[in-house]
PDB file of C-alpha atoms and ligand atoms in Angstrom:
ATOM      1  CA  UNK A   1     -98.017 193.659  51.512  1.00  0.00           C
ATOM      2  CA  UNK A   2     -99.241 195.657  54.499  1.00  0.00           C
ATOM      3  CA  UNK A   3     -97.172 195.808  57.546  1.00  0.00           C
ATOM      4  CA  UNK A   4     -97.994 197.912  61.140  1.00  0.00           C
ATOM      5  CA  UNK A   5     -94.718 199.359  63.345  1.00  0.00           C
ATOM      6  CA  UNK A   6     -95.529 198.998  67.122  1.00  0.00           C
ATOM      7  CA  UNK A   7     -93.786 200.306  70.222  1.00  0.00           C
ATOM      8  CA  UNK A   8     -93.276 203.042  72.294  1.00  0.00           C
ATOM      9  CA  UNK A   9     -92.322 206.609  71.955  1.00  0.00           C
ATOM     10  CA  UNK A  10     -89.060 207.180  71.063  1.00  0.00           C
ATOM     11  CA  UNK A  11     -88.486 203.682  70.311  1.00  0.00           C
ATOM     12  CA  UNK A  12     -86.848 204.775  66.559  1.00  0.00           C
ATOM     13  CA  UNK A  13     -90.331 203.257  64.778  1.00  0.00           C
ATOM     14  CA  UNK A  14     -90.307 206.543  62.477  1.00  0.00           C
ATOM     15  CA  UNK A  15     -85.954 206.230  61.915  1.00  0.00           C
ATOM     16  CA  UNK A  16     -86.855 202.882  60.927  1.00  0.00           C
ATOM     17  CA  UNK A  17     -90.182 202.925  58.558  1.00  0.00           C
ATOM     18  CA  UNK A  18     -88.057 205.633  56.427  1.00  0.00           C
ATOM     19  CA  UNK A  19     -85.917 203.597  55.965  1.00  0.00           C
ATOM     20  CA  UNK A  20     -87.325 200.602  54.488  1.00  0.00           C
ATOM     21  CA  UNK A  21     -89.685 202.618  52.530  1.00  0.00           C
ATOM     22  CA  UNK A  22     -86.597 204.313  51.024  1.00  0.00           C
ATOM     23  CA  UNK A  23     -85.699 200.904  50.588  1.00  0.00           C
ATOM     24  CA  UNK A  24     -89.435 199.671  49.062  1.00  0.00           C
ATOM     25  CA  UNK A  25     -90.566 202.506  47.535  1.00  0.00           C
ATOM     26  CA  UNK A  26     -93.631 201.709  50.515  1.00  0.00           C
ATOM     27  CA  UNK A  27     -96.509 204.544  51.430  1.00  0.00           C
ATOM     28  CA  UNK A  28     -95.115 205.902  54.504  1.00  0.00           C
ATOM     29  CA  UNK A  29     -98.724 206.417  57.090  1.00  0.00           C
ATOM     30  CA  UNK A  30     -97.613 208.485  60.001  1.00  0.00           C
ATOM     31  CA  UNK A  31    -100.209 210.023  61.782  1.00  0.00           C
ATOM     32  CA  UNK A  32     -98.362 212.079  63.472  1.00  0.00           C
ATOM     33  CA  UNK A  33     -97.386 213.147  60.551  1.00  0.00           C
ATOM     34  CA  UNK A  34    -100.581 213.775  59.006  1.00  0.00           C
ATOM     35  CA  UNK A  35    -101.998 215.205  61.173  1.00  0.00           C
ATOM     36  CA  UNK A  36     -98.857 217.938  62.263  1.00  0.00           C
ATOM     37  CA  UNK A  37     -99.612 218.483  58.612  1.00  0.00           C
ATOM     38  CA  UNK A  38    -103.116 219.025  59.477  1.00  0.00           C
ATOM     39  CA  UNK A  39    -102.332 221.738  62.080  1.00  0.00           C
ATOM     40  CA  UNK A  40     -99.863 223.287  59.704  1.00  0.00           C
ATOM     41  CA  UNK A  41    -102.973 223.830  57.468  1.00  0.00           C
ATOM     42  CA  UNK A  42    -105.418 224.663  59.938  1.00  0.00           C
ATOM     43  CA  UNK A  43    -107.704 221.984  59.020  1.00  0.00           C
ATOM     44  CA  UNK A  44    -110.671 221.207  61.054  1.00  0.00           C
ATOM     45  CA  UNK A  45    -109.167 218.347  62.070  1.00  0.00           C
ATOM     46  CA  UNK A  46    -105.788 219.823  62.765  1.00  0.00           C
ATOM     47  CA  UNK A  47    -107.635 222.683  65.162  1.00  0.00           C
ATOM     48  CA  UNK A  48    -109.401 219.446  66.978  1.00  0.00           C
ATOM     49  CA  UNK A  49    -106.631 217.228  67.887  1.00  0.00           C
ATOM     50  CA  UNK A  50    -103.983 220.552  68.810  1.00  0.00           C
ATOM     51  CA  UNK A  51    -104.795 219.917  72.051  1.00  0.00           C
ATOM     52  CA  UNK A  52    -104.963 216.208  72.882  1.00  0.00           C
ATOM     53  CA  UNK A  53    -101.719 216.160  71.045  1.00  0.00           C
ATOM     54  CA  UNK A  54    -100.233 219.637  73.276  1.00  0.00           C
ATOM     55  CA  UNK A  55    -101.135 217.131  76.577  1.00  0.00           C
ATOM     56  CA  UNK A  56     -99.419 213.893  74.816  1.00  0.00           C
ATOM     57  CA  UNK A  57    -103.076 211.691  75.295  1.00  0.00           C
ATOM     58  CA  UNK A  58    -104.586 210.470  71.670  1.00  0.00           C
ATOM     59  CA  UNK A  59    -106.491 211.804  69.191  1.00  0.00           C
ATOM     60  CA  UNK A  60    -109.605 210.379  69.498  1.00  0.00           C
ATOM     61  CA  UNK A  61    -110.329 206.850  67.901  1.00  0.00           C
ATOM     62  CA  UNK A  62    -112.821 208.229  64.467  1.00  0.00           C
ATOM     63  CA  UNK A  63    -110.993 210.975  63.272  1.00  0.00           C
ATOM     64  CA  UNK A  64    -108.147 208.431  62.998  1.00  0.00           C
ATOM     65  CA  UNK A  65    -110.043 206.633  61.418  1.00  0.00           C
ATOM     66  CA  UNK A  66    -111.517 209.179  59.187  1.00  0.00           C
ATOM     67  CA  UNK A  67    -107.754 209.588  58.107  1.00  0.00           C
ATOM     68  CA  UNK A  68    -106.748 207.219  57.751  1.00  0.00           C
ATOM     69  CA  UNK A  69    -109.333 205.843  55.382  1.00  0.00           C
ATOM     70  CA  UNK A  70    -109.534 209.722  53.126  1.00  0.00           C
ATOM     71  CA  UNK A  71    -105.106 208.686  53.241  1.00  0.00           C
ATOM     72  CA  UNK A  72    -104.873 204.892  51.994  1.00  0.00           C
ATOM     73  CA  UNK A  73    -107.780 205.974  49.487  1.00  0.00           C
ATOM     74  CA  UNK A  74    -104.448 208.534  47.814  1.00  0.00           C
ATOM     75  CA  UNK A  75    -101.587 204.965  47.519  1.00  0.00           C
ATOM     76  CA  UNK A  76    -104.280 202.967  46.533  1.00  0.00           C
ATOM     77  CA  UNK A  77    -104.460 198.952  46.920  1.00  0.00           C
ATOM     78  CA  UNK A  78    -101.185 197.578  45.397  1.00  0.00           C
ATOM     79  CA  UNK A  79     -98.617 199.990  47.023  1.00  0.00           C
ATOM     80  CA  UNK A  80     -96.683 198.404  49.675  1.00  0.00           C
ATOM     81  CA  UNK A  81     -98.285 200.562  52.817  1.00  0.00           C
ATOM     82  CA  UNK A  82     -95.845 201.162  56.715  1.00  0.00           C
ATOM     83  CA  UNK A  83     -98.013 201.754  59.673  1.00  0.00           C
ATOM     84  CA  UNK A  84     -96.169 203.879  61.888  1.00  0.00           C
ATOM     85  CA  UNK A  85     -97.924 205.638  65.557  1.00  0.00           C
ATOM     86  CA  UNK A  86    -100.858 203.487  63.911  1.00  0.00           C
ATOM     87  CA  UNK A  87    -103.319 201.177  65.063  1.00  0.00           C
ATOM     88  CA  UNK A  88    -103.586 202.518  69.167  1.00  0.00           C
ATOM     89  CA  UNK A  89    -105.663 201.220  70.119  1.00  0.00           C
ATOM     90  CA  UNK A  90    -108.075 197.634  69.735  1.00  0.00           C
ATOM     91  CA  UNK A  91    -111.050 199.512  67.926  1.00  0.00           C
ATOM     92  CA  UNK A  92    -108.067 201.856  65.445  1.00  0.00           C
ATOM     93  CA  UNK A  93    -107.254 197.725  65.233  1.00  0.00           C
ATOM     94  CA  UNK A  94    -110.223 196.475  64.402  1.00  0.00           C
ATOM     95  CA  UNK A  95    -110.937 199.549  62.669  1.00  0.00           C
ATOM     96  CA  UNK A  96    -108.796 199.461  60.020  1.00  0.00           C
ATOM     97  CA  UNK A  97    -109.018 195.647  58.964  1.00  0.00           C
ATOM     98  CA  UNK A  98    -112.167 196.076  58.482  1.00  0.00           C
ATOM     99  CA  UNK A  99    -110.249 199.133  56.127  1.00  0.00           C
ATOM    100  CA  UNK A 100    -107.446 196.200  54.447  1.00  0.00           C
ATOM    101  CA  UNK A 101    -110.724 194.352  54.081  1.00  0.00           C
ATOM    102  CA  UNK A 102    -112.755 196.197  52.006  1.00  0.00           C
ATOM    103  CA  UNK A 103    -110.191 196.421  49.062  1.00  0.00           C
ATOM    104  CA  UNK A 104    -109.296 192.289  50.042  1.00  0.00           C
ATOM    105  CA  UNK A 105    -105.576 193.209  52.122  1.00  0.00           C
ATOM    106  CA  UNK A 106    -104.600 192.288  55.524  1.00  0.00           C
ATOM    107  CA  UNK A 107    -101.885 192.954  57.780  1.00  0.00           C
ATOM    108  CA  UNK A 108     -99.116 191.304  57.044  1.00  0.00           C
ATOM    109  CA  UNK A 109     -96.317 191.821  59.493  1.00  0.00           C
ATOM    110  CA  UNK A 110     -96.266 193.828  62.739  1.00  0.00           C
ATOM    111  CA  UNK A 111     -92.727 194.507  64.482  1.00  0.00           C
ATOM    112  CA  UNK A 112     -93.022 195.935  67.586  1.00  0.00           C
ATOM    113  CA  UNK A 113     -90.067 197.801  68.841  1.00  0.00           C
ATOM    114  CA  UNK A 114     -88.974 197.935  72.796  1.00  0.00           C
ATOM    115  CA  UNK A 115     -86.737 199.310  74.467  1.00  0.00           C
ATOM    116  CA  UNK A 116     -86.728 200.606  78.199  1.00  0.00           C
ATOM    117  CA  UNK A 117     -88.272 204.187  79.300  1.00  0.00           C
ATOM    118  CA  UNK A 118     -84.920 205.078  80.871  1.00  0.00           C
ATOM    119  CA  UNK A 119     -83.487 205.898  76.865  1.00  0.00           C
ATOM    120  CA  UNK A 120     -87.109 206.662  75.652  1.00  0.00           C
ATOM    121  CA  UNK A 121     -86.641 209.624  77.308  1.00  0.00           C
ATOM    122  CA  UNK A 122     -83.229 209.880  76.305  1.00  0.00           C
ATOM    123  CA  UNK A 123     -84.320 209.478  72.754  1.00  0.00           C
ATOM    124  CA  UNK A 124     -86.997 211.921  72.805  1.00  0.00           C
ATOM    125  CA  UNK A 125     -85.326 214.898  74.479  1.00  0.00           C
ATOM    126  CA  UNK A 126     -81.968 214.959  71.627  1.00  0.00           C
ATOM    127  CA  UNK A 127     -84.713 213.689  68.880  1.00  0.00           C
ATOM    128  CA  UNK A 128     -85.159 216.616  65.709  1.00  0.00           C
ATOM    129  CA  UNK A 129     -88.079 215.302  63.626  1.00  0.00           C
ATOM    130  CA  UNK A 130     -88.164 216.831  59.501  1.00  0.00           C
ATOM    131  CA  UNK A 131     -91.971 218.464  58.851  1.00  0.00           C
ATOM    132  CA  UNK A 132     -91.382 217.910  56.270  1.00  0.00           C
ATOM    133  CA  UNK A 133     -90.531 214.686  54.967  1.00  0.00           C
ATOM    134  CA  UNK A 134     -91.118 213.234  58.565  1.00  0.00           C
ATOM    135  CA  UNK A 135     -87.217 211.698  59.117  1.00  0.00           C
ATOM    136  CA  UNK A 136     -86.106 211.603  62.632  1.00  0.00           C
ATOM    137  CA  UNK A 137     -82.852 212.762  63.397  1.00  0.00           C
ATOM    138  CA  UNK A 138     -80.944 213.066  67.039  1.00  0.00           C
ATOM    139  CA  UNK A 139     -78.945 214.999  68.596  1.00  0.00           C
ATOM    140  CA  UNK A 140     -76.816 212.628  70.360  1.00  0.00           C
ATOM    141  CA  UNK A 141     -76.722 209.503  68.485  1.00  0.00           C
ATOM    142  CA  UNK A 142     -77.200 210.468  64.719  1.00  0.00           C
ATOM    143  CA  UNK A 143     -77.472 214.010  64.346  1.00  0.00           C
ATOM    144  CA  UNK A 144     -77.043 214.946  60.858  1.00  0.00           C
ATOM    145  CA  UNK A 145     -74.466 216.141  58.733  1.00  0.00           C
ATOM    146  CA  UNK A 146     -75.432 220.123  58.698  1.00  0.00           C
ATOM    147  CA  UNK A 147     -77.397 220.857  62.052  1.00  0.00           C
ATOM    148  CA  UNK A 148     -80.764 222.117  62.070  1.00  0.00           C
ATOM    149  CA  UNK A 149     -81.052 220.859  58.561  1.00  0.00           C
ATOM    150  CA  UNK A 150     -82.306 217.346  57.287  1.00  0.00           C
ATOM    151  CA  UNK A 151     -80.067 215.122  55.904  1.00  0.00           C
ATOM    152  CA  UNK A 152     -82.958 213.403  53.766  1.00  0.00           C
ATOM    153  CA  UNK A 153     -84.849 216.983  52.007  1.00  0.00           C
ATOM    154  CA  UNK A 154     -82.634 218.983  53.234  1.00  0.00           C
ATOM    155  CA  UNK A 155     -86.066 220.408  56.151  1.00  0.00           C
ATOM    156  CA  UNK A 156     -85.263 222.573  58.806  1.00  0.00           C
ATOM    157  CA  UNK A 157     -85.663 219.906  61.758  1.00  0.00           C
ATOM    158  CA  UNK A 158     -87.845 220.629  64.682  1.00  0.00           C
ATOM    159  CA  UNK A 159     -87.722 220.271  68.350  1.00  0.00           C
ATOM    160  CA  UNK A 160     -91.450 218.809  69.173  1.00  0.00           C
ATOM    161  CA  UNK A 161     -92.934 220.524  71.478  1.00  0.00           C
ATOM    162  CA  UNK A 162     -94.128 216.558  72.613  1.00  0.00           C
ATOM    163  CA  UNK A 163     -90.380 216.085  73.189  1.00  0.00           C
ATOM    164  CA  UNK A 164     -90.700 218.180  76.686  1.00  0.00           C
ATOM    165  CA  UNK A 165     -89.845 215.676  79.801  1.00  0.00           C
ATOM    166  CA  UNK A 166     -93.468 215.690  80.849  1.00  0.00           C
ATOM    167  CA  UNK A 167     -95.647 215.397  77.992  1.00  0.00           C
ATOM    168  CA  UNK A 168     -92.983 212.606  77.529  1.00  0.00           C
ATOM    169  CA  UNK A 169     -94.151 210.508  80.346  1.00  0.00           C
ATOM    170  CA  UNK A 170     -98.077 211.340  79.343  1.00  0.00           C
ATOM    171  CA  UNK A 171     -97.133 209.703  76.413  1.00  0.00           C
ATOM    172  CA  UNK A 172     -95.300 207.036  77.754  1.00  0.00           C
ATOM    173  CA  UNK A 173     -98.359 205.885  80.365  1.00  0.00           C
ATOM    174  CA  UNK A 174    -101.280 206.120  77.361  1.00  0.00           C
ATOM    175  CA  UNK A 175     -99.258 203.966  74.783  1.00  0.00           C
ATOM    176  CA  UNK A 176     -99.264 200.925  77.982  1.00  0.00           C
ATOM    177  CA  UNK A 177    -102.357 202.000  78.919  1.00  0.00           C
ATOM    178  CA  UNK A 178    -104.254 202.047  75.740  1.00  0.00           C
ATOM    179  CA  UNK A 179    -101.228 200.812  72.791  1.00  0.00           C
ATOM    180  CA  UNK A 180     -99.526 197.790  74.433  1.00  0.00           C
ATOM    181  CA  UNK A 181    -103.184 195.905  74.632  1.00  0.00           C
ATOM    182  CA  UNK A 182    -101.987 196.096  71.203  1.00  0.00           C
ATOM    183  CA  UNK A 183     -99.528 193.526  71.501  1.00  0.00           C
ATOM    184  CA  UNK A 184    -101.988 190.824  72.580  1.00  0.00           C
ATOM    185  CA  UNK A 185    -104.097 191.637  70.013  1.00  0.00           C
ATOM    186  CA  UNK A 186    -101.370 190.707  67.478  1.00  0.00           C
ATOM    187  CA  UNK A 187    -100.134 187.622  68.826  1.00  0.00           C
ATOM    188  CA  UNK A 188    -102.961 186.386  68.397  1.00  0.00           C
ATOM    189  CA  UNK A 189    -104.401 188.043  64.617  1.00  0.00           C
ATOM    190  CA  UNK A 190    -102.986 185.869  61.590  1.00  0.00           C
ATOM    191  CA  UNK A 191    -100.342 186.972  60.031  1.00  0.00           C
ATOM    192  CA  UNK A 192     -96.464 187.602  61.994  1.00  0.00           C
ATOM    193  CA  UNK A 193     -95.450 189.844  64.490  1.00  0.00           C
ATOM    194  CA  UNK A 194     -91.519 190.228  65.170  1.00  0.00           C
ATOM    195  CA  UNK A 195     -90.230 191.859  68.730  1.00  0.00           C
ATOM    196  CA  UNK A 196     -86.953 193.570  67.896  1.00  0.00           C
ATOM    197  CA  UNK A 197     -84.790 195.195  70.841  1.00  0.00           C
ATOM    198  CA  UNK A 198     -84.382 198.432  69.542  1.00  0.00           C
ATOM    199  CA  UNK A 199     -81.472 199.204  72.567  1.00  0.00           C
ATOM    200  CA  UNK A 200     -79.039 199.013  69.511  1.00  0.00           C
ATOM    201  CA  UNK A 201     -76.587 200.547  67.350  1.00  0.00           C
ATOM    202  CA  UNK A 202     -79.779 201.809  64.316  1.00  0.00           C
ATOM    203  CA  UNK A 203     -77.868 199.871  61.692  1.00  0.00           C
ATOM    204  CA  UNK A 204     -78.343 195.815  63.736  1.00  0.00           C
ATOM    205  CA  UNK A 205     -81.696 197.506  64.345  1.00  0.00           C
ATOM    206  CA  UNK A 206     -82.284 198.168  60.704  1.00  0.00           C
ATOM    207  CA  UNK A 207     -81.295 194.532  59.178  1.00  0.00           C
ATOM    208  CA  UNK A 208     -83.118 193.033  61.528  1.00  0.00           C
ATOM    209  CA  UNK A 209     -85.989 195.509  60.930  1.00  0.00           C
ATOM    210  CA  UNK A 210     -85.037 194.968  57.016  1.00  0.00           C
ATOM    211  CA  UNK A 211     -85.461 191.188  57.116  1.00  0.00           C
ATOM    212  CA  UNK A 212     -88.389 190.766  59.071  1.00  0.00           C
ATOM    213  CA  UNK A 213     -90.136 191.969  56.831  1.00  0.00           C
ATOM    214  CA  UNK A 214     -88.705 191.307  53.674  1.00  0.00           C
ATOM    215  CA  UNK A 215     -88.382 187.805  54.349  1.00  0.00           C
ATOM    216  CA  UNK A 216     -92.026 187.339  56.072  1.00  0.00           C
ATOM    217  CA  UNK A 217     -92.837 190.005  52.029  1.00  0.00           C
ATOM    218  CA  UNK A 218     -91.989 186.656  50.040  1.00  0.00           C
ATOM    219  CA  UNK A 219     -95.079 184.698  48.535  1.00  0.00           C
ATOM    220  CA  UNK A 220     -96.983 187.912  49.989  1.00  0.00           C
ATOM    221  CA  UNK A 221     -98.004 190.614  47.003  1.00  0.00           C
TER     222      UNK A 221
HETATM  223  P1  AMP B   1     -96.277 210.194  66.795  1.00  0.00           P
HETATM  224  O1  AMP B   1     -95.498 211.258  65.545  1.00  0.00           O
HETATM  225  O2  AMP B   1     -96.993 208.984  66.300  1.00  0.00           O
HETATM  226  O3  AMP B   1     -95.702 210.215  68.100  1.00  0.00           O
HETATM  227  O4  AMP B   1     -97.900 210.887  68.214  1.00  0.00           O
HETATM  228  C1  AMP B   1     -97.838 211.915  68.131  1.00  0.00           C
HETATM  229  C2  AMP B   1     -99.147 212.693  68.858  1.00  0.00           C
HETATM  230  O5  AMP B   1    -100.653 212.939  67.848  1.00  0.00           O
HETATM  231  C3  AMP B   1     -99.594 211.502  69.942  1.00  0.00           C
HETATM  232  O6  AMP B   1     -99.059 211.724  71.174  1.00  0.00           O
HETATM  233  C4  AMP B   1    -100.588 212.007  70.266  1.00  0.00           C
HETATM  234  O7  AMP B   1    -101.624 213.151  70.459  1.00  0.00           O
HETATM  235  C5  AMP B   1    -101.655 211.677  67.861  1.00  0.00           C
HETATM  236  N1  AMP B   1    -101.696 210.554  67.216  1.00  0.00           N
HETATM  237  C6  AMP B   1    -100.043 209.945  66.500  1.00  0.00           C
HETATM  238  N2  AMP B   1    -100.988 209.015  66.149  1.00  0.00           N
HETATM  239  C7  AMP B   1    -102.480 208.295  66.391  1.00  0.00           C
HETATM  240  C8  AMP B   1    -103.451 207.510  66.446  1.00  0.00           C
HETATM  241  N3  AMP B   1    -102.609 206.445  65.765  1.00  0.00           N
HETATM  242  N4  AMP B   1    -103.946 207.649  67.634  1.00  0.00           N
HETATM  243  C9  AMP B   1    -105.160 209.009  68.109  1.00  0.00           C
HETATM  244  N5  AMP B   1    -103.144 209.432  68.256  1.00  0.00           N
HETATM  245  C10 AMP B   1    -102.703 210.203  67.581  1.00  0.00           C
END
């Protein structure tokens, strides 16, 4: 099963993705996490991506598609995959279809998380991310048991530089201009698309999210 999570920055995709990945033993493909890892390791991709990320802009499609293709090889074709923060443009979405087709797969389910802009800005200002495992905590809404320490893996939580207010505004605009058109793309795409209101309690969102994915996966391998 291949699942795509859509939605603006701060809507909680990462938090929900990590829970589902743990419950389904699926592979979590977050292009944001992969790019941050590349930056930490100082790879060529990391260096190329750095300026785009710091400005809150999208990294060019060809770099992202190469990164995803390479990562999927390591995952193998039989494992469930949850894409988080990818695709972000229609060219990435059509590129993903081509890549999946080569292994006889397709996007089975798309989940669109939605919340008002003021909620997104507030969430991003409190967000504390784990660079080691990708788990996301929030200083206001879901604080870790021990301040600054990831509940999932014990890593040191960080406030991302691109979660600062000016970059957040830019990222929200980039989402509207370049990623929101994917909603229409996936509405016309084979497979199911579910919209989930994400301005609610994390548990309530997860219950709806899990049933949207596992319910629609019946009969899908
Ligand atoms: P995220 O962690 O998903 O919020 O991504 C952080 C940043 O990484 C974004 O603001 C972009 O600069 C870059 N990025 C992550 N995923 C993509 C993608 N699929 N396409 C282009 N840029 C991306």
